[in-house]
C-alpha positions as a Markdown table, in Angstrom:
| # | Residue | x | y | z |
|---|---|---|---|---|
| 1 | Unk | 20.5 | 5.1 | -28.5 |
| 2 | Unk | 23.6 | 5.9 | -30.1 |
| 3 | Unk | 27.0 | 4.7 | -28.8 |
| 4 | Unk | 30.7 | 5.4 | -30.4 |
| 5 | Unk | 33.3 | 2.9 | -29.7 |
| 6 | Unk | 36.7 | 3.3 | -30.1 |
| 7 | Unk | 39.5 | 0.9 | -30.5 |
| 8 | Unk | 43.3 | 0.9 | -30.9 |
| 9 | Unk | 44.9 | 3.2 | -28.2 |
| 10 | Unk | 48.4 | 1.5 | -26.7 |
| 11 | Unk | 51.7 | 1.6 | -25.7 |
| 12 | Unk | 54.4 | 3.0 | -28.3 |
| 13 | Unk | 57.8 | 3.8 | -28.5 |
| 14 | Unk | 58.8 | 7.5 | -29.6 |
| 15 | Unk | 58.7 | 7.7 | -33.3 |
| 16 | Unk | 56.1 | 4.7 | -33.7 |
| 17 | Unk | 52.8 | 4.8 | -35.1 |
| 18 | Unk | 48.9 | 3.3 | -33.9 |
| 19 | Unk | 45.6 | 3.6 | -35.8 |
| 20 | Unk | 42.4 | 4.6 | -33.7 |
| 21 | Unk | 39.1 | 3.8 | -34.7 |
| 22 | Unk | 35.5 | 4.5 | -33.4 |
| 23 | Unk | 32.4 | 3.4 | -34.8 |
| 24 | Unk | 29.2 | 5.0 | -33.8 |
| 25 | Unk | 26.2 | 2.8 | -33.9 |
| 26 | Unk | 22.4 | 3.4 | -33.4 |
| 27 | Unk | 19.7 | 5.0 | -34.2 |
| 28 | Unk | 21.6 | 6.8 | -36.2 |
| 29 | Unk | 19.7 | 9.2 | -39.4 |
| 30 | Unk | 23.5 | 11.2 | -40.4 |
| 31 | Unk | 26.7 | 11.7 | -38.9 |
| 32 | Unk | 28.0 | 15.8 | -39.7 |
| 33 | Unk | 31.3 | 16.1 | -38.1 |
| 34 | Unk | 33.2 | 13.2 | -36.7 |
| 35 | Unk | 36.9 | 14.0 | -35.0 |
| 36 | Unk | 39.4 | 13.3 | -32.2 |
| 37 | Unk | 39.8 | 15.3 | -28.8 |
| 38 | Unk | 42.7 | 14.1 | -26.7 |
| 39 | Unk | 43.5 | 14.9 | -22.4 |
| 40 | Unk | 46.7 | 14.8 | -20.8 |
| 41 | Unk | 47.3 | 14.3 | -17.8 |
| 42 | Unk | 46.3 | 17.8 | -15.4 |
| 43 | Unk | 45.5 | 19.4 | -19.0 |
| 44 | Unk | 42.5 | 20.2 | -20.8 |
| 45 | Unk | 40.3 | 18.3 | -23.5 |
| 46 | Unk | 42.2 | 19.5 | -26.7 |
| 47 | Unk | 41.1 | 19.4 | -29.6 |
| 48 | Unk | 43.6 | 16.8 | -32.1 |
| 49 | Unk | 41.5 | 16.6 | -35.4 |
| 50 | Unk | 38.1 | 16.9 | -37.0 |
| 51 | Unk | 36.4 | 15.7 | -40.4 |
| 52 | Unk | 32.8 | 17.1 | -41.8 |
| 53 | Unk | 30.9 | 15.0 | -43.7 |
| 54 | Unk | 32.3 | 16.7 | -47.1 |
| 55 | Unk | 35.4 | 15.7 | -46.7 |
| 56 | Unk | 36.9 | 18.6 | -45.4 |
| 57 | Unk | 39.7 | 18.2 | -42.2 |
| 58 | Unk | 41.3 | 20.1 | -40.4 |
| 59 | Unk | 44.1 | 19.7 | -37.4 |
| 60 | Unk | 45.8 | 21.0 | -34.4 |
| 61 | Unk | 48.8 | 22.5 | -35.0 |
| 62 | Unk | 51.0 | 20.3 | -33.1 |
| 63 | Unk | 49.7 | 17.3 | -35.0 |
| 64 | Unk | 49.6 | 18.4 | -38.9 |
| 65 | Unk | 51.9 | 16.8 | -40.7 |
| 66 | Unk | 52.2 | 13.3 | -38.8 |
| 67 | Unk | 48.7 | 12.0 | -38.0 |
| 68 | Unk | 46.0 | 11.9 | -40.3 |
| 69 | Unk | 42.5 | 11.9 | -40.0 |
| 70 | Unk | 39.6 | 9.3 | -42.0 |
| 71 | Unk | 36.3 | 8.2 | -42.5 |
| 72 | Unk | 34.0 | 5.6 | -43.7 |
| 73 | Unk | 30.5 | 6.4 | -43.8 |
| 74 | Unk | 29.0 | 3.5 | -45.1 |
| 75 | Unk | 30.5 | 2.2 | -41.9 |
| 76 | Unk | 29.8 | 5.6 | -39.6 |
| 77 | Unk | 33.7 | 5.2 | -38.4 |
| 78 | Unk | 36.3 | 7.2 | -37.9 |
| 79 | Unk | 40.3 | 6.6 | -37.7 |
| 80 | Unk | 43.2 | 8.2 | -36.8 |
| 81 | Unk | 46.4 | 7.5 | -38.2 |
| 82 | Unk | 49.3 | 8.8 | -36.0 |
| 83 | Unk | 52.9 | 8.5 | -37.0 |
| 84 | Unk | 56.2 | 10.2 | -35.5 |
| 85 | Unk | 54.5 | 10.0 | -32.1 |
| 86 | Unk | 56.0 | 11.3 | -29.4 |
| 87 | Unk | 55.8 | 11.9 | -25.6 |
| 88 | Unk | 53.9 | 14.7 | -25.5 |
| 89 | Unk | 51.1 | 12.9 | -27.8 |
| 90 | Unk | 50.6 | 10.7 | -25.0 |
| 91 | Unk | 47.0 | 11.1 | -23.1 |
| 92 | Unk | 43.4 | 9.8 | -23.4 |
| 93 | Unk | 41.7 | 10.1 | -26.7 |
| 94 | Unk | 38.3 | 10.8 | -26.9 |
| 95 | Unk | 36.4 | 10.1 | -30.4 |
| 96 | Unk | 33.1 | 13.3 | -30.7 |
| 97 | Unk | 30.4 | 13.3 | -33.5 |
| 98 | Unk | 27.7 | 15.6 | -34.4 |
| 99 | Unk | 24.6 | 12.9 | -35.3 |
| 100 | Unk | 20.9 | 13.4 | -35.9 |
| 101 | Unk | 19.1 | 10.8 | -34.8 |
| 102 | Unk | 16.0 | 9.1 | -36.6 |
| 103 | Unk | 14.1 | 10.9 | -34.7 |
| 104 | Unk | 15.7 | 13.8 | -36.4 |
| 105 | Unk | 16.9 | 15.2 | -33.5 |
| 106 | Unk | 20.8 | 16.7 | -33.4 |
| 107 | Unk | 23.2 | 15.9 | -30.4 |
| 108 | Unk | 27.2 | 15.7 | -29.8 |
| 109 | Unk | 27.9 | 12.4 | -28.5 |
| 110 | Unk | 31.0 | 11.0 | -26.9 |
| 111 | Unk | 32.8 | 8.1 | -27.0 |
| 112 | Unk | 34.4 | 6.4 | -23.8 |
| 113 | Unk | 38.4 | 7.2 | -24.6 |
| 114 | Unk | 41.2 | 4.5 | -25.2 |
| 115 | Unk | 44.7 | 5.3 | -23.6 |
| 116 | Unk | 47.7 | 6.2 | -26.1 |
| 117 | Unk | 51.3 | 6.5 | -24.1 |
| 118 | Unk | 54.2 | 7.1 | -26.2 |
| 119 | Unk | 57.7 | 5.9 | -24.4 |
| 120 | Unk | 60.9 | 8.1 | -24.7 |
């Protein structure tokens, strides 16, 4: 069994900062891509940022220069530092990871989501 557990969401004023964390645990052999997605009310889930095991990162245009994704491979944890938050960043943020388990099966996993609310 593999689990992703997120933490760090909350309520913040516009211009503020939050840091999200997502820890993967269980029967993990390797993790390739880890990332963050978000879903605003009435909208589809969208990519926020991803990072691959080699360190390359990818960001949605809407968060470039404000958000930073990072990863601690030793802890199987991915972080999302969110600065200069805007009301349009409000939504449920989901952690996602492509994981190879100890039986060498590759699967996509999702966290339960954490709410981020930015007030104007």
